Short mmCIF file of C-alpha atoms and ligand atoms in Angstrom, two decimals:
data_model
loop_
_atom_site.label_atom_id
_atom_site.label_comp_id
_atom_site.label_asym_id
_atom_site.label_seq_id
_atom_site.Cartn_x
_atom_site.Cartn_y
_atom_site.Cartn_z
CA THR P 1 -55.92 -161.99 68.39
CA VAL P 2 -53.44 -161.35 65.61
CA LEU P 3 -49.92 -162.64 66.27
CA ILE P 4 -47.19 -160.39 64.90
CA LEU P 5 -43.84 -162.09 64.54
CA ASP P 6 -41.20 -159.41 64.77
CA PHE P 7 -38.17 -159.71 62.51
CA GLY P 8 -36.64 -156.51 63.86
CA SER P 9 -38.04 -153.75 61.65
CA GLN P 10 -38.20 -150.31 63.20
CA TYR P 11 -41.86 -150.20 62.09
CA SER P 12 -42.99 -153.49 63.68
CA HIS P 13 -44.80 -151.94 66.62
CA LEU P 14 -46.79 -149.74 64.23
CA ILE P 15 -48.54 -152.87 62.93
CA THR P 16 -49.94 -153.45 66.43
CA ARG P 17 -50.98 -149.86 66.61
CA ARG P 18 -52.78 -149.80 63.24
CA LEU P 19 -54.69 -152.95 64.19
CA ARG P 20 -55.73 -151.49 67.55
CA GLU P 21 -56.99 -148.41 65.73
CA ILE P 22 -59.51 -150.65 63.98
CA ASN P 23 -60.27 -152.30 67.36
CA VAL P 24 -58.50 -155.56 66.55
CA TYR P 25 -56.32 -156.93 69.32
CA ALA P 26 -52.76 -157.88 68.35
CA GLU P 27 -49.75 -159.18 70.22
CA MET P 28 -46.15 -159.02 69.03
CA LEU P 29 -43.57 -161.73 69.77
CA PRO P 30 -40.01 -162.23 68.51
CA CYS P 31 -39.79 -164.11 65.20
CA THR P 32 -37.99 -166.94 66.97
CA GLN P 33 -41.19 -167.84 68.91
CA LYS P 34 -41.82 -171.61 68.81
CA ILE P 35 -45.38 -172.26 67.77
CA ALA P 36 -45.66 -175.29 70.10
CA ASP P 37 -44.93 -172.98 73.07
CA LEU P 38 -47.80 -170.55 72.33
CA THR P 39 -50.44 -170.61 75.06
CA TRP P 40 -53.16 -169.21 72.75
CA LYS P 41 -54.20 -169.79 69.16
CA PRO P 42 -53.84 -166.76 66.90
CA LYS P 43 -56.56 -166.08 64.32
CA ALA P 44 -54.03 -164.57 61.93
CA ILE P 45 -50.28 -164.07 61.71
CA ILE P 46 -48.25 -161.18 60.35
CA PHE P 47 -44.52 -161.43 59.64
CA SER P 48 -42.99 -157.98 60.09
CA GLY P 49 -40.19 -156.42 58.09
CA GLY P 50 -36.60 -156.74 59.20
CA PRO P 51 -33.11 -155.51 58.38
CA TYR P 52 -31.70 -158.85 57.16
CA SER P 53 -31.48 -160.78 53.89
CA VAL P 54 -33.38 -164.06 54.15
CA TYR P 55 -30.67 -165.98 52.28
CA ALA P 56 -27.82 -164.68 54.47
CA GLU P 57 -26.22 -166.99 57.01
CA GLY P 58 -27.65 -166.38 60.46
CA ALA P 59 -30.76 -164.60 59.11
CA PRO P 60 -33.78 -165.12 61.39
CA HIS P 61 -36.51 -167.51 60.28
CA ALA P 62 -39.98 -168.26 61.56
CA ASP P 63 -40.82 -171.65 63.00
CA PRO P 64 -42.05 -173.58 59.88
CA ALA P 65 -44.93 -174.83 62.07
CA VAL P 66 -46.71 -171.49 61.54
CA PHE P 67 -47.77 -172.76 58.13
CA ASP P 68 -49.45 -175.79 59.75
CA LEU P 69 -51.75 -173.65 61.94
CA GLY P 70 -54.05 -173.15 58.94
CA VAL P 71 -54.63 -169.45 59.68
CA PRO P 72 -54.16 -166.54 57.25
CA ILE P 73 -50.58 -165.23 57.09
CA LEU P 74 -49.41 -161.86 55.76
CA GLY P 75 -45.71 -161.18 55.19
CA ILE P 76 -44.57 -157.57 55.06
CA CYS P 77 -41.26 -156.70 53.30
CA TYR P 78 -38.78 -159.14 54.94
CA GLY P 79 -41.91 -161.08 55.86
CA LEU P 80 -42.81 -161.53 52.19
CA GLN P 81 -39.29 -162.69 51.45
CA GLU P 82 -39.43 -165.05 54.41
CA ILE P 83 -42.61 -166.63 53.03
CA ALA P 84 -41.00 -166.91 49.57
CA TRP P 85 -37.82 -168.34 51.10
CA GLN P 86 -39.67 -170.93 53.18
CA ARG P 87 -41.91 -171.89 50.27
CA GLY P 88 -39.42 -171.94 47.37
CA LYS P 89 -36.19 -170.02 48.13
CA ASN P 90 -36.83 -167.50 45.31
CA VAL P 91 -35.14 -164.48 46.79
CA SER P 92 -32.08 -162.63 45.52
CA ALA P 93 -30.35 -159.30 45.97
CA GLY P 94 -32.18 -156.67 43.93
CA ASP P 95 -30.22 -154.70 41.33
CA LYS P 96 -32.04 -151.56 42.36
CA ARG P 97 -32.86 -150.70 45.91
CA GLU P 98 -36.21 -149.16 46.57
CA TYR P 99 -36.59 -146.73 49.46
CA GLY P 100 -39.34 -144.23 50.09
CA ASN P 101 -42.41 -143.54 47.98
CA SER P 102 -43.33 -145.81 45.12
CA THR P 103 -46.43 -146.45 43.03
CA LEU P 104 -48.18 -149.74 43.48
CA HIS P 105 -50.23 -151.18 40.65
CA ILE P 106 -52.83 -153.69 41.73
CA GLU P 107 -53.71 -156.67 39.59
CA ARG P 108 -57.16 -158.14 40.17
CA HIS P 109 -58.05 -161.77 39.50
CA THR P 110 -61.82 -162.07 39.41
CA ASP P 111 -61.51 -165.56 37.94
CA LYS P 112 -59.63 -166.89 41.01
CA ALA P 113 -60.77 -167.79 44.52
CA PRO P 114 -62.27 -164.72 46.28
CA HIS P 115 -59.53 -164.53 48.95
CA VAL P 116 -56.94 -163.64 46.27
CA ASP P 117 -58.44 -160.20 45.61
CA ALA P 118 -59.67 -159.63 49.15
CA LEU P 119 -56.43 -158.07 50.43
CA PHE P 120 -56.76 -155.05 48.14
CA ASP P 121 -60.52 -154.70 48.33
CA GLY P 122 -61.44 -151.02 48.20
CA VAL P 123 -57.87 -149.96 47.40
CA GLU P 124 -57.32 -147.80 44.28
CA ASP P 125 -55.70 -149.57 41.29
CA ASP P 126 -52.67 -147.27 41.37
CA THR P 127 -51.71 -146.03 44.78
CA ASN P 128 -48.76 -144.65 46.71
CA VAL P 129 -46.88 -146.99 49.02
CA TRP P 130 -43.80 -146.74 51.22
CA MET P 131 -41.00 -149.13 50.29
CA SER P 132 -37.78 -149.92 52.06
CA HIS P 133 -35.95 -152.94 50.66
CA GLY P 134 -32.82 -154.06 48.84
CA ASP P 135 -33.73 -157.68 48.09
CA LYS P 136 -36.45 -158.86 45.79
CA LEU P 137 -38.04 -162.04 44.58
CA SER P 138 -36.53 -163.70 41.51
CA ALA P 139 -39.84 -165.46 40.85
CA ALA P 140 -43.12 -166.05 42.61
CA PRO P 141 -42.89 -169.13 44.85
CA PRO P 142 -44.92 -172.19 43.80
CA GLY P 143 -48.69 -171.75 44.16
CA PHE P 144 -48.51 -167.92 44.41
CA ILE P 145 -49.69 -165.34 41.90
CA THR P 146 -48.92 -161.65 41.56
CA ILE P 147 -51.53 -159.31 42.98
CA ALA P 148 -49.49 -156.08 42.80
CA SER P 149 -46.33 -154.70 41.22
CA SER P 150 -44.18 -151.59 41.50
CA PRO P 151 -41.60 -150.14 39.07
CA ASN P 152 -38.77 -151.98 40.85
CA ALA P 153 -40.59 -154.97 42.27
CA PRO P 154 -42.63 -157.06 39.82
CA TRP P 155 -43.73 -159.14 42.83
CA ALA P 156 -44.67 -156.32 45.19
CA GLY P 157 -47.78 -158.26 46.21
CA LEU P 158 -48.40 -162.01 46.17
CA ALA P 159 -51.24 -164.27 47.12
CA HIS P 160 -51.41 -168.03 47.27
CA GLU P 161 -54.07 -169.30 44.86
CA GLU P 162 -55.61 -171.79 47.28
CA ILE P 163 -54.95 -170.68 50.83
CA PRO P 164 -54.92 -167.23 52.47
CA LEU P 165 -51.15 -166.64 52.40
CA TYR P 166 -50.01 -163.17 51.31
CA GLY P 167 -46.86 -161.18 50.94
CA ILE P 168 -46.40 -157.48 50.28
CA GLN P 169 -43.11 -155.75 49.65
CA PHE P 170 -44.23 -152.32 50.93
CA HIS P 171 -45.05 -151.20 54.48
CA PRO P 172 -48.81 -150.83 55.08
CA GLU P 173 -48.22 -149.85 58.73
CA VAL P 174 -46.61 -146.46 58.04
CA THR P 175 -48.76 -143.41 57.43
CA HIS P 176 -46.97 -142.77 54.11
CA THR P 177 -48.96 -145.70 52.69
CA PRO P 178 -52.43 -144.11 52.46
CA PHE P 179 -54.35 -147.38 51.99
CA GLY P 180 -52.19 -149.19 54.54
CA SER P 181 -54.78 -149.38 57.30
CA LYS P 182 -57.40 -150.54 54.79
CA ILE P 183 -55.10 -153.38 53.68
CA LEU P 184 -54.46 -154.46 57.28
CA GLU P 185 -58.20 -154.27 57.97
CA ASN P 186 -58.95 -156.41 54.89
CA PHE P 187 -56.44 -158.95 56.12
CA ALA P 188 -57.48 -159.07 59.78
CA VAL P 189 -61.23 -158.51 59.55
CA LYS P 190 -62.36 -159.64 56.06
CA ILE P 191 -59.94 -162.49 55.53
CA ALA P 192 -59.06 -163.69 59.04
CA LYS P 193 -62.49 -162.79 60.55
CA CYS P 194 -60.95 -161.22 63.66
CA GLN P 195 -63.48 -159.48 65.88
CA GLN P 196 -63.29 -155.71 66.22
CA ASN P 197 -64.01 -155.70 69.92
CA TRP P 198 -60.87 -154.15 71.39
CA THR P 199 -62.06 -150.98 73.11
CA MET P 200 -60.74 -148.94 75.99
CA GLU P 201 -63.81 -149.75 78.17
CA GLU P 202 -63.18 -153.43 77.51
CA PHE P 203 -59.53 -152.91 78.39
CA ILE P 204 -60.40 -151.30 81.74
CA SER P 205 -62.70 -154.08 82.91
CA LYS P 206 -60.36 -156.84 81.69
CA GLU P 207 -57.34 -155.23 83.30
CA ILE P 208 -59.09 -154.71 86.64
CA LYS P 209 -60.08 -158.40 86.67
CA ARG P 210 -56.54 -159.40 85.69
CA ILE P 211 -55.06 -157.36 88.55
CA GLN P 212 -57.55 -158.83 91.04
CA THR P 213 -56.65 -162.36 89.95
CA ILE P 214 -52.91 -161.75 90.18
CA VAL P 215 -52.94 -159.90 93.49
CA GLY P 216 -55.51 -162.14 95.17
CA PRO P 217 -57.71 -161.22 98.16
CA ASP P 218 -54.99 -160.43 100.76
CA SER P 219 -51.85 -159.08 99.14
CA HIS P 220 -50.87 -155.43 99.11
CA VAL P 221 -49.30 -153.40 96.30
CA ILE P 222 -47.10 -150.30 96.47
CA GLY P 223 -46.18 -147.90 93.73
CA ALA P 224 -44.49 -144.56 93.29
CA VAL P 225 -46.44 -141.72 91.74
CA SER P 226 -44.93 -138.58 90.27
CA GLY P 227 -47.92 -136.53 89.19
CA GLY P 228 -47.37 -137.60 85.58
CA VAL P 229 -50.06 -139.23 83.49
CA ASP P 230 -48.59 -142.76 83.38
CA SER P 231 -48.11 -143.29 87.11
CA THR P 232 -51.49 -141.63 87.85
CA VAL P 233 -53.43 -143.80 85.40
CA ALA P 234 -51.67 -146.94 86.66
CA ALA P 235 -52.47 -145.92 90.25
CA LYS P 236 -56.12 -145.26 89.40
CA LEU P 237 -56.49 -148.70 87.80
CA MET P 238 -54.88 -150.34 90.80
CA HIS P 239 -57.13 -148.40 93.17
CA GLU P 240 -60.22 -149.50 91.24
CA ALA P 241 -59.01 -153.10 91.41
CA ILE P 242 -57.93 -153.44 95.06
CA GLY P 243 -58.92 -150.20 96.80
CA SER P 244 -56.98 -149.40 99.97
CA ARG P 245 -54.67 -152.39 99.57
CA PHE P 246 -52.86 -150.21 97.06
CA HIS P 247 -50.41 -147.77 98.64
CA ALA P 248 -49.15 -144.91 96.50
CA ILE P 249 -46.04 -143.04 97.57
CA LEU P 250 -44.98 -139.63 96.36
CA VAL P 251 -41.40 -138.81 97.20
CA ASP P 252 -40.74 -135.08 97.39
CA ASN P 253 -37.17 -134.95 96.12
CA GLY P 254 -36.89 -131.18 96.46
CA VAL P 255 -36.61 -130.70 92.70
CA MET P 256 -40.25 -130.95 91.67
CA ARG P 257 -42.13 -128.01 90.24
CA LEU P 258 -43.77 -125.18 92.19
CA ASN P 259 -46.63 -126.49 94.40
CA GLU P 260 -46.47 -129.85 92.65
CA CYS P 261 -46.64 -132.09 95.72
CA GLU P 262 -49.71 -130.27 97.05
CA GLN P 263 -51.39 -130.60 93.67
CA VAL P 264 -50.65 -134.31 93.35
CA LEU P 265 -52.03 -134.89 96.85
CA GLU P 266 -55.14 -132.90 95.99
CA THR P 267 -55.80 -134.75 92.73
CA LEU P 268 -54.85 -138.30 93.62
CA ASN P 269 -56.02 -138.40 97.18
CA LYS P 270 -58.90 -135.95 97.47
CA HIS P 271 -60.23 -136.22 93.92
CA LEU P 272 -59.42 -139.80 92.89
CA GLY P 273 -59.53 -141.35 96.38
CA ILE P 274 -56.16 -143.04 96.07
CA ASN P 275 -54.40 -144.01 99.29
CA LEU P 276 -51.37 -141.70 99.03
CA THR P 277 -48.46 -140.92 101.34
CA VAL P 278 -46.33 -137.88 100.57
CA VAL P 279 -42.81 -138.24 101.91
CA ASP P 280 -40.84 -135.02 102.22
CA ALA P 281 -37.28 -136.12 101.59
CA SER P 282 -36.17 -132.84 100.05
CA ASP P 283 -33.47 -132.20 102.66
CA GLU P 284 -31.98 -135.61 102.08
CA PHE P 285 -31.85 -135.14 98.30
CA LEU P 286 -30.53 -131.57 98.43
CA GLU P 287 -27.83 -132.49 100.95
CA LYS P 288 -26.58 -135.22 98.64
CA LEU P 289 -26.72 -132.90 95.63
CA ALA P 290 -24.63 -130.20 97.34
CA GLY P 291 -21.57 -129.24 95.31
CA VAL P 292 -22.51 -131.51 92.37
CA GLU P 293 -22.58 -130.00 88.86
CA ASP P 294 -22.04 -133.04 86.64
CA PRO P 295 -25.42 -134.01 85.09
CA GLU P 296 -24.86 -137.76 85.18
CA LYS P 297 -23.82 -137.56 88.84
CA LYS P 298 -27.00 -135.60 89.60
CA ARG P 299 -29.07 -138.30 87.88
CA LYS P 300 -27.33 -141.10 89.81
CA ILE P 301 -27.68 -139.37 93.16
CA ILE P 302 -31.38 -138.71 92.60
CA GLY P 303 -32.02 -142.25 91.34
CA ASN P 304 -30.21 -143.93 94.22
CA THR P 305 -31.67 -141.66 96.89
CA PHE P 306 -35.12 -142.29 95.49
CA ILE P 307 -34.71 -146.05 95.81
CA HIS P 308 -33.40 -145.65 99.33
CA VAL P 309 -36.27 -143.40 100.47
CA PHE P 310 -38.92 -145.47 98.74
CA GLN P 311 -37.67 -148.68 100.30
CA ARG P 312 -37.62 -147.11 103.75
CA GLU P 313 -41.24 -145.96 103.32
CA ALA P 314 -42.32 -149.33 102.02
CA GLU P 315 -40.77 -151.02 105.04
CA LYS P 316 -42.61 -148.61 107.35
CA LEU P 317 -45.88 -149.52 105.65
CA THR P 318 -45.18 -153.22 105.96
CA ALA P 319 -44.37 -152.85 109.66
CA GLY P 320 -47.45 -150.65 110.09
CA HIS P 321 -50.10 -153.11 108.93
CA GLY P 322 -48.22 -156.32 109.58
CA LYS P 323 -48.92 -157.71 106.15
CA ASP P 324 -46.48 -158.31 103.39
CA ILE P 325 -46.42 -156.09 100.39
CA ASP P 326 -45.95 -158.43 97.45
CA TYR P 327 -46.18 -156.26 94.34
CA LEU P 328 -44.65 -153.12 92.95
CA LEU P 329 -46.76 -151.11 90.50
CA GLN P 330 -45.00 -149.56 87.50
CA GLY P 331 -46.52 -147.43 84.76
CA THR P 332 -44.39 -148.96 82.00
CA LEU P 333 -45.77 -148.28 78.51
CA TYR P 334 -45.71 -150.39 75.37
CA PRO P 335 -42.78 -148.62 73.66
CA ASP P 336 -40.56 -149.64 76.61
CA VAL P 337 -41.89 -153.17 76.50
CA ILE P 338 -41.24 -153.36 72.76
CA GLU P 339 -37.72 -152.18 73.37
CA SER P 340 -37.15 -155.11 75.69
CA ILE P 341 -38.97 -157.85 73.73
CA SER P 342 -38.32 -156.94 70.11
CA PHE P 343 -36.03 -159.11 68.03
CA LYS P 344 -32.55 -157.66 67.85
CA GLY P 345 -30.74 -160.22 65.79
CA PRO P 346 -28.66 -163.22 66.72
CA SER P 347 -26.89 -161.41 69.56
CA GLN P 348 -30.10 -160.46 71.29
CA THR P 349 -29.63 -158.14 74.22
CA ILE P 350 -32.51 -157.44 76.55
CA LYS P 351 -32.49 -153.99 78.01
CA THR P 352 -34.26 -153.50 81.31
CA HIS P 353 -35.92 -150.17 81.76
CA HIS P 354 -36.86 -150.40 85.34
CA ASN P 355 -34.94 -148.08 87.56
CA VAL P 356 -36.49 -150.09 90.37
CA GLY P 357 -34.43 -153.25 89.84
CA GLY P 358 -32.89 -152.82 93.31
CA LEU P 359 -36.31 -152.63 94.95
CA LEU P 360 -37.51 -155.79 93.29
CA GLU P 361 -34.50 -157.71 94.53
CA ASN P 362 -34.05 -156.22 97.99
CA MET P 363 -37.70 -156.39 98.95
CA ARG P 364 -38.55 -159.49 96.95
CA LEU P 365 -41.34 -157.65 95.16
CA LYS P 366 -43.00 -158.79 91.96
CA LEU P 367 -43.62 -156.27 89.21
CA ILE P 368 -47.12 -155.44 88.02
CA GLU P 369 -47.51 -153.28 84.89
CA PRO P 370 -51.13 -152.56 83.87
CA LEU P 371 -50.19 -150.18 81.03
CA ARG P 372 -47.65 -152.44 79.37
CA GLU P 373 -49.80 -152.87 76.24
CA LEU P 374 -50.62 -149.20 75.69
CA PHE P 375 -49.16 -146.31 73.75
CA LYS P 376 -49.05 -142.84 75.29
CA ASP P 377 -52.14 -141.53 73.50
CA GLU P 378 -54.05 -144.62 74.59
CA VAL P 379 -53.02 -143.96 78.21
CA ARG P 380 -54.38 -140.44 77.86
CA LYS P 381 -57.67 -141.80 76.50
CA LEU P 382 -57.81 -144.26 79.36
CA GLY P 383 -57.07 -141.51 81.90
CA THR P 384 -59.88 -139.34 80.54
CA LEU P 385 -62.30 -142.29 80.66
CA MET P 386 -61.33 -142.97 84.28
CA GLY P 387 -62.07 -139.41 85.36
CA ILE P 388 -58.53 -138.08 85.66
CA PRO P 389 -58.55 -134.27 85.22
CA GLU P 390 -57.68 -132.99 81.72
CA ASP P 391 -54.82 -130.91 83.09
CA LEU P 392 -53.04 -133.98 84.35
CA VAL P 393 -53.89 -136.15 81.35
CA TRP P 394 -52.25 -133.67 78.97
CA ARG P 395 -49.35 -132.68 81.19
CA HIS P 396 -45.99 -132.29 79.42
CA PRO P 397 -43.41 -134.94 80.32
CA PHE P 398 -41.27 -134.06 83.31
CA PRO P 399 -37.96 -135.85 83.85
CA GLY P 400 -37.40 -137.98 86.96
CA PRO P 401 -34.40 -135.88 88.09
CA GLY P 402 -36.70 -132.85 87.79
CA ILE P 403 -35.40 -129.33 88.02
CA ALA P 404 -31.95 -130.66 89.01
CA ILE P 405 -31.17 -131.17 85.29
CA ARG P 406 -32.59 -127.73 84.47
CA ILE P 407 -30.21 -125.98 86.84
CA LEU P 408 -26.93 -125.91 84.99
CA GLY P 409 -24.75 -125.40 88.05
CA GLU P 410 -25.01 -126.55 91.64
CA VAL P 411 -28.47 -127.42 92.93
CA THR P 412 -29.33 -125.47 96.07
CA ARG P 413 -32.68 -124.49 97.59
CA GLU P 414 -32.20 -120.92 96.32
CA GLN P 415 -31.41 -122.05 92.79
CA VAL P 416 -34.36 -124.47 92.78
CA ASP P 417 -36.60 -121.66 93.96
CA ILE P 418 -35.52 -119.33 91.13
CA ALA P 419 -35.84 -122.02 88.42
CA ARG P 420 -39.20 -123.11 89.79
CA ARG P 421 -40.74 -119.68 89.89
CA ALA P 422 -39.55 -118.76 86.38
CA ASP P 423 -40.86 -122.09 85.06
CA HIS P 424 -44.21 -121.53 86.74
CA ILE P 425 -44.66 -118.13 85.07
CA PHE P 426 -43.70 -119.53 81.64
CA ILE P 427 -46.11 -122.47 81.86
CA GLU P 428 -48.89 -120.33 83.30
CA GLU P 429 -48.61 -117.92 80.36
CA ILE P 430 -48.50 -120.78 77.84
CA LYS P 431 -51.71 -122.18 79.32
CA LYS P 432 -53.34 -118.75 79.35
CA ALA P 433 -52.46 -118.31 75.66
CA GLY P 434 -54.20 -121.63 74.90
CA ILE P 435 -51.12 -123.18 73.28
CA TYR P 436 -50.11 -125.71 75.94
CA ARG P 437 -51.24 -128.70 73.89
CA GLU P 438 -49.59 -127.43 70.70
CA ILE P 439 -46.27 -127.60 72.53
CA SER P 440 -44.83 -131.00 73.43
CA GLN P 441 -42.62 -129.85 76.27
CA ALA P 442 -41.75 -126.43 77.74
CA PHE P 443 -39.71 -125.32 80.73
CA ALA P 444 -37.33 -122.74 82.14
CA ALA P 445 -33.68 -123.55 82.80
CA LEU P 446 -31.35 -121.60 85.06
CA LEU P 447 -27.90 -120.74 83.69
CA PRO P 448 -24.98 -120.72 86.14
CA ILE P 449 -23.57 -117.42 84.93
CA ARG P 450 -24.31 -113.81 85.77
CA ALA P 451 -24.82 -110.74 83.68
CA VAL P 452 -25.32 -107.08 84.40
CA GLY P 453 -28.72 -105.46 84.38
CA VAL P 454 -30.25 -102.20 85.59
CA MET P 455 -33.42 -102.21 87.59
CA GLY P 456 -34.62 -98.85 88.84
CA ASP P 457 -31.44 -96.90 89.36
CA GLN P 458 -29.51 -99.89 90.53
CA ARG P 459 -27.01 -101.98 88.63
CA LYS P 460 -27.50 -105.65 89.33
CA TYR P 461 -25.32 -108.64 88.66
CA ASP P 462 -27.87 -111.44 88.38
CA GLN P 463 -28.59 -114.77 86.77
CA ILE P 464 -30.03 -115.74 83.38
CA ILE P 465 -33.10 -117.84 82.65
CA ALA P 466 -33.26 -119.78 79.37
CA LEU P 467 -36.70 -120.76 78.12
CA ARG P 468 -37.17 -123.87 76.00
CA ALA P 469 -40.33 -125.02 74.22
CA VAL P 470 -40.36 -127.76 71.59
CA THR P 471 -42.72 -129.67 69.36
CA THR P 472 -42.05 -133.31 68.63
CA THR P 473 -43.94 -136.55 68.06
CA ASP P 474 -41.40 -139.01 69.44
CA PHE P 475 -38.95 -136.89 71.50
CA MET P 476 -36.12 -138.26 69.32
CA THR P 477 -36.12 -135.19 67.09
CA ALA P 478 -37.65 -131.86 67.98
CA ASP P 479 -38.10 -128.34 66.71
CA TRP P 480 -38.36 -125.15 68.78
CA TYR P 481 -41.78 -123.58 69.07
CA ASP P 482 -42.24 -120.33 67.20
CA PHE P 483 -43.85 -118.03 69.79
CA ASP P 484 -45.31 -114.70 68.94
CA SER P 485 -42.72 -112.03 69.93
CA LYS P 486 -45.32 -110.22 72.08
CA PHE P 487 -45.77 -113.39 74.08
CA LEU P 488 -42.03 -113.74 74.71
CA LYS P 489 -41.78 -110.09 75.68
CA HIS P 490 -44.58 -110.50 78.21
CA VAL P 491 -43.10 -113.67 79.74
CA SER P 492 -39.65 -112.12 79.91
CA ASN P 493 -41.02 -109.00 81.67
CA ARG P 494 -42.89 -111.06 84.19
CA ILE P 495 -39.86 -113.23 84.98
CA VAL P 496 -37.42 -110.35 85.53
CA ASN P 497 -39.97 -108.42 87.55
CA GLU P 498 -41.28 -111.26 89.67
CA VAL P 499 -38.31 -113.56 90.18
CA ASP P 500 -35.61 -112.09 92.37
CA GLY P 501 -32.10 -112.92 91.21
CA VAL P 502 -32.87 -112.95 87.45
CA CYS P 503 -32.00 -110.04 85.16
CA ARG P 504 -32.19 -111.59 81.69
CA VAL P 505 -34.29 -114.10 79.79
CA LEU P 506 -33.16 -115.98 76.65
CA TYR P 507 -35.16 -118.19 74.30
CA ASP P 508 -33.48 -121.35 73.00
CA VAL P 509 -33.75 -121.73 69.21
CA SER P 510 -31.86 -125.04 68.86
CA GLN P 511 -33.34 -128.04 67.15
CA LYS P 512 -32.83 -131.61 68.29
CA PRO P 513 -30.47 -132.87 67.01
CA PRO P 514 -28.04 -131.48 67.90
CA GLY P 515 -29.54 -129.79 70.99
CA THR P 516 -31.29 -132.29 73.28
CA ILE P 517 -34.61 -131.22 74.78
CA GLU P 518 -33.18 -130.84 78.27
CA PHE P 519 -30.06 -128.71 78.80
CA LEU P 520 -28.29 -131.49 80.73
P1 XMP Q 601 -33.49 -135.19 75.75
O1 XMP Q 601 -32.99 -134.14 76.67
O2 XMP Q 601 -32.64 -136.43 75.76
O3 XMP Q 601 -34.90 -135.62 76.34
O4 XMP Q 601 -33.73 -134.68 74.35
C1 XMP Q 601 -35.84 -136.44 75.71
C2 XMP Q 601 -36.99 -136.66 76.69
O5 XMP Q 601 -36.53 -137.40 77.82
C3 XMP Q 601 -36.70 -136.64 79.02
N1 XMP Q 601 -35.53 -136.88 79.88
C4 XMP Q 601 -35.56 -137.59 81.02
N2 XMP Q 601 -36.57 -138.24 81.64
N3 XMP Q 601 -35.06 -138.94 83.33
C5 XMP Q 601 -36.31 -138.89 82.81
O6 XMP Q 601 -37.23 -139.46 83.42
C6 XMP Q 601 -34.00 -138.32 82.76
O7 XMP Q 601 -32.87 -138.38 83.27
C7 XMP Q 601 -34.26 -137.62 81.55
N4 XMP Q 601 -33.48 -136.89 80.70
C8 XMP Q 601 -34.28 -136.45 79.70
C9 XMP Q 601 -36.82 -135.20 78.57
O8 XMP Q 601 -37.53 -134.41 79.52
C10 XMP Q 601 -37.54 -135.35 77.25
O9 XMP Q 601 -38.94 -135.51 77.43
#
């Protein structure tokens, strides 16, 4: 295992990802981790980048004991400066900042110990790298020699002459550094001799064993499923581990998509064999949503009602089989975990992402999160390997508050029905056109205003559907999808003809920012 000490760079988690891509297992911990408290011995250590200056008061520093472990260490950006600072304090503010693309020139030292050149093995002598730094070294620290330079950083790469200690000023973990993965592979595999045995199959069997050990032979686990890929994959893993002692609950909140509950029941229960209870609480949710237009209020009502209904069902289950349910399953992914463990400076605030906090406390449940080490695409890979249907594995994200935040006015059964049916037609046509996977998220929203239309000989005063389809990699920024006009014409015709109460269809051409993906 490679230990990544996180100094707060926005790219830190990408180091983990790049290493996993070459099948090397890595774990990230905050840079303040005390080495004496580690329960395992890393084979290599990487110091990430970070937004600070090493010489500034209050700047984060690694436990000096890392240098006593005798394992290879690679410092990236702030990490390089941290190594230089700990081993000689040769860091100062640079006169020129360097951000973005730069050219790296590699200096080879065939006369030195082989580990010196090993980091850049197979990397071109002059290559593009991605830089992002203001500080630079004023000299190489004692014992180190230059292995690479850039126009603004004479010490863009350093290696210790005797021991495998390295620093690089650029970011190998970003895709803008073409040889970045090669450099990380050289470090982890060639230099540190880490095994490349991290595979998804290995993950499945290890995780199943881990769950069985935690849960033990008698305890029961409950978890909510939504029909999305994360909760389904988590449920499938749990089912493989403990069979019918896992109880999945699907709460029908009245604002799911057309026929969604039936489909989830079909897939999870009939196809995957998961012990699933569908609870129709749609009346309860819709009653509470009556008269509410404010989006944040809708979210709160749905969140609170969900907790209430889920808890009631869980208590019924407990009473039903007379055994205690001890664990709550959550499909939390790595990006959320990173958000809560990554180093955020001296005033570290830990954000909790679990909207189930109340459940954990009220029912004295312990949390179990089998996907906490995985990125979304890894979860999809895992889902496919575990026999989850392609349709579900590649499903677009769907927000917890569902169609309620796609109805811009009051949420009533009639309004849900209109929004649902329009959405169904849009998605069906997207799938038929074979472009579902090109689009990151698509849906229909229902506007709370009316416009005039003529249908047959009759004038109508009906509602408006807005279609939204975006492409994005991280959902932080997004662009609208450029449909063929024939496609839009066809979808629009179908919606006005088939969905009563709609006389016009608009297509949203706003980018994010400023327009968020959802309308509310
Ligand atoms: P926005 O609208 O902020 O959406 O651009 C970004 C992503 O987050 C989803 N989203 C939500 N998901 N509960 C959720 O579970 C919510 O309240 C919520 N609001 C937005 C949205 O669908 C998109 O994928």
